[in-house]
Amino acid sequence: MAGKRNARDVTPSPPINKSGTSTPTTPAAAVNSVTSKSKDANLSANEVAVAMWDNYVKATPQRTKLIDVFMAFLVVVGVLQFVYCVIVGNYPFNAFLSGFSATVGQFVLTASLRIQTNAENKAEFKSISPERAFADFVFGSLILHFFCVNFIN
Amino acid sequence: MTVATENSYLKGAKGRNTRGLLRLVILCTIAAAAVSSRLFSVIRFESIIHEFDPWFNFRATKYLVANGFYDFWDWFDDRTWHPLGRVTGGTLYPGLMVTSGAIYHALRALTLPVDIRNICVLLAPGFSGLTAFATYLFTNEMSSTPSAGLLAAIFMGIAPGYISRSVAGSYDNEAIAIFLLVFTFYLWIKAIKLGSAFWGALCALFYGYMVSAWGGYVFITNLIPLHVFVLVCMGRFSSRVYVSYCTWYALGTLASMQIPFVGFLPIRSSEHMSALGVFGLLQLIGFVEFVRSGVPSKQFQTLLRGFVVLVFSVALGGLVLLTVSGVIAPWTGRFYSLWDTGYAKIHIPIIASVSEHQPTAWPAFFFDLNLLIWLFPAGVYLCFLKLSDEQVFVVVYSILASYFSGVMVRLMLTLTPIVCVTAAMVLSTILETYLSIKSPKSDAESVAIEAEASKKKNVATKGGLRSMRNPVVGIYTMVSKSTVVGAMTLYLLVFVLHCTWVTSNAYSSPSVVLASKLPDGSQHIIDDYREAYQWLRQNTKEDAKIMSWWDYGYQIGGMADRPTLVDNNTWNNTHIATVGKAMSSSEEVSYPIMRQHEVDYVLVVFGGLLGYSGDDINKFLWMVRIAEGIWPEEVKERDFFTARGEYKVDHEATDTMKNSLMYKMSYYNYNGLFPPGQAQDRVRGAQLPTVGPVLNSIEEAYTSENWIIRIYKVKDLDNVGREHGAAASFERGNKKKKATKKRGPKVLRVE
């Protein structure tokens, strides 16, 4: 069901994105000049970050944002595990490894999904439709979880 | 299957079917050739396991089939490394055994009950057919010409470099590992071409299977990251690379950690750090590319580039620091000796003592790869001409593999696939150029066209030779075409002949039975090994411990089914050195050692009567060296050489040599075979001393027909508590006639 909805989302997304990419050309140029000026003046990177954030919020389709939220969540979980491991010690090392590599692997797989479904990368992945990318994602995640569950003992 | 050919005869839908059928028939024929050229030894001798290592694999497979998978997984083997035992489940690559076990059960389920021994013997030929098919797929990804894949398949099917490790009966890890290697590479190429997570995941799965099958998986673990790294350095980073590599690494590393023998190695050891490093690098680059696409700014780009370089160097520095501080294990000796080729000889004699760990000589390349070896560089050059992502892989693979195969004979095996692939690419290019039926332009047309062209040209350029005005580019005459094609065909036929000859003569002899030709041409088989092992099996206690040099450990365990002290899995160097010390010391020293280790029988291999050069006297110096590494005070290599530094067994031999247990066991009673004073050692070509050695603490139990294997029984302690030397000399009546009244220097009795 979710996949269906995703697939339906895909079709409207390119026009949004296209307008997103075409319209920001002017803001991007503005940002460009701003950043170059700020670099010359040795000004804060804060502005750059704010401009990037604005650009991101404007240009990214909803579905990609959802993926990004998931990836951010995975990063948080991974960092938490790592910090816990540093503080407490890594005694059941395989448990730590499987938990940590589950987050890393899931992050990477999700990033792959994000790349493959991104409309800008259409030329790169000619043979892979977003539905196919999602199926690949599910396949990879299943394998990953099987190995992690097996490894955690 | 992408078929893109302009063959005029086979066009259209019907032609496609014909081509498909032709392909199928050719591939089946190739598989049949690959299988049947490996059966020489089975047809000539019998269906048995060859060599040394396969005997352990065979034994483990039998255990797996008899006791089930879970018992096999935690199998503690108390019949090897006698006092210690071996945790077999955690110290072997289970892929081979599990594969043949699965085949065994599958055949059972199909109501074809085949003996497990036959499955083990015929596993390698079976998989060689699959290897040929995998090479076909791999080459098709590389080359646009449709014939390259088929040529590569036949090359891979019969190249002696691969046959040498996969004849029927050599039930070794390489039997399935090469198939998995090639297939993993195929999946990898597929993944990086399509940028597909699915193929990346499949590649990871087969990588996991490869890890479970062979220790050479480290080659893949370093080759794929190297490929990606080279791509990144060439500025060819794309999101396809990111997707395929990251999927492969994340899943493949987890898959490889499921094997108990590998365990945490992918995190902890240096061999796997390149994969981790490239993984980290790709994350950074991916992130940077992502940011860069958001903010296009010149300064920002340079800033980011600096950031990447900084992080990369910091990561590298951190890695070096971790390695130096010992968190990450440094290179193991076996891999380290590939870089520092003198390392093993100085520090780890046990690695240098194996014959296949020596550098390769030139003739070996020609012997193993006949015509492929001179097509190989041309193929690499061809890849340079059309440098897409997968061609980079071929280049990286060939450079790396040719270096390693030059360092170690054994690694010729990893070179063979890429040599077959590149040679097939060259040959198919040549054939495609010269075999096309149509000329570049038919004569009549070209005359007309050229006439027009020359009209225009004549206006512009008037001077020069007439033949230079319209240069003819292309191959027109049937003569040149047929000459080149004929020559190539001849080479190919000679290649087939060479492969068959090499396979038949060099690589198809089981080392268990020794075959020799009688003067009338009939075959004489010397079967001393099995004779002696059979004797051990039938005439000794079930748990009689056998001490022998480690070479024969697996065979004794497999054929004689008796516990051994050391075997071919040389995981405990000190224990091997103990056996070496027992063999190279005098009886007074070695008897306590044998008592401590509860040795019942000692087995030596002696080829002096038959001229069998691989015997224990020739390996003796390695025993001495390995023992000297642990006990430099008690065993000294120098003592075994004569004053002039020669290694002799005749009357010039040193006293240490003559008193060593190995010498005594080898030559015990040997004089009795010859007329007095004419005992001859056919291997060393030496005249033996007239008085043979005397054994006090052990006694001869069995000597095989041709004296190749000699088995001695360790005597019990003396009943009256005397030394064995004294007791034996008393038995021989060596007591002096006149009893000395003098009191010896006794010491105080301590109660």
Short mmCIF file of C-alpha atoms in Angstrom, two decimals, chain A residues 28 31-32 35-36 39-40 48 52 55-56 90 93-94 97-98 101 104-105 107-109 111-112 114-116 121 124-125 127-128 132 136 139-140 143-144 147-148 150-151, chain B residues 193-199 201-202 204-205 238-240 242-244 246-247 250-251 254-255 257-258 263-264 267-268 279 283 290-291 293-300 303:
data_model
loop_
_atom_site.label_atom_id
_atom_site.label_comp_id
_atom_site.label_asym_id
_atom_site.label_seq_id
_atom_site.Cartn_x
_atom_site.Cartn_y
_atom_site.Cartn_z
CA ALA A 28 21.00 30.27 -6.43
CA VAL A 31 23.13 32.94 -3.05
CA ASN A 32 26.19 32.46 -5.15
CA THR A 35 28.49 33.49 -0.62
CA SER A 36 31.33 34.68 -2.75
CA LYS A 39 33.93 34.47 1.51
CA ASP A 40 35.82 37.52 0.40
CA VAL A 48 25.60 29.89 3.71
CA MET A 52 21.29 26.05 1.86
CA ASN A 55 17.05 26.04 -0.81
CA TYR A 56 16.62 22.51 0.53
CA ASN A 90 31.87 -2.97 24.20
CA PHE A 93 30.91 -6.82 20.86
CA ASN A 94 28.78 -8.67 18.35
CA LEU A 97 28.38 -4.40 15.98
CA SER A 98 25.11 -5.78 14.74
CA SER A 101 25.95 -1.83 11.50
CA VAL A 104 24.82 2.16 9.15
CA GLY A 105 23.58 -0.36 6.60
CA PHE A 107 21.34 4.47 6.36
CA VAL A 108 23.32 3.50 3.30
CA LEU A 109 20.45 1.59 1.76
CA ALA A 111 20.63 6.87 0.85
CA SER A 112 20.73 4.60 -2.19
CA ARG A 114 17.05 8.48 -2.12
CA ILE A 115 19.60 8.74 -4.88
CA GLN A 116 17.80 6.36 -7.17
CA ASN A 121 19.47 11.35 -11.31
CA GLU A 124 22.25 8.02 -14.26
CA PHE A 125 19.76 5.25 -13.55
CA SER A 127 16.94 1.12 -16.12
CA ILE A 128 15.74 1.62 -12.58
CA ARG A 132 12.18 -1.01 -8.79
CA ASP A 136 15.62 -3.26 -4.24
CA PHE A 139 15.33 -6.73 -0.67
CA GLY A 140 18.51 -5.19 0.71
CA ILE A 143 19.01 -9.31 3.93
CA LEU A 144 20.50 -6.75 6.26
CA PHE A 147 22.22 -10.92 9.04
CA CYS A 148 21.90 -8.53 11.95
CA ASN A 150 21.67 -13.71 13.15
CA PHE A 151 24.75 -11.88 14.32
CA LYS B 193 27.02 -0.60 -14.48
CA LEU B 194 23.39 -0.33 -13.51
CA GLY B 195 23.90 1.36 -10.18
CA SER B 196 21.44 -1.12 -8.80
CA ALA B 197 21.09 -1.97 -5.14
CA PHE B 198 19.66 -5.34 -6.09
CA TRP B 199 22.77 -6.46 -7.92
CA ALA B 201 23.01 -7.05 -2.63
CA LEU B 202 23.38 -10.18 -4.77
CA ALA B 204 27.24 -9.17 -1.29
CA LEU B 205 25.48 -12.51 -0.90
CA SER B 238 28.83 8.89 -9.75
CA SER B 239 25.82 7.99 -7.72
CA ARG B 240 25.95 4.56 -9.35
CA TYR B 242 27.91 5.09 -4.41
CA VAL B 243 24.85 2.88 -4.55
CA SER B 244 26.60 -0.27 -5.67
CA CYS B 246 27.78 1.00 -0.27
CA THR B 247 25.20 -1.73 -0.70
CA ALA B 250 27.23 -2.86 4.18
CA LEU B 251 25.70 -6.21 3.37
CA LEU B 254 27.86 -8.32 7.70
CA ALA B 255 27.64 -11.48 5.63
CA MET B 257 31.13 -11.72 9.79
CA GLN B 258 28.67 -14.60 10.05
CA GLY B 263 34.42 -13.26 13.09
CA PHE B 264 35.41 -9.68 13.83
CA ILE B 267 36.55 -4.68 11.69
CA ARG B 268 39.84 -5.43 13.32
CA PHE B 279 33.34 3.20 2.39
CA GLN B 283 30.14 8.77 2.35
CA PHE B 290 25.01 16.56 -2.32
CA VAL B 291 25.95 19.86 -0.75
CA SER B 293 24.56 20.44 -5.97
CA GLY B 294 22.68 22.61 -3.51
CA VAL B 295 25.09 25.52 -3.48
CA PRO B 296 27.05 26.07 -6.67
CA SER B 297 29.93 28.31 -5.70
CA LYS B 298 33.54 28.27 -6.77
CA GLN B 299 34.99 29.02 -3.37
CA PHE B 300 32.66 26.61 -1.72
CA LEU B 303 36.62 24.63 0.40
#
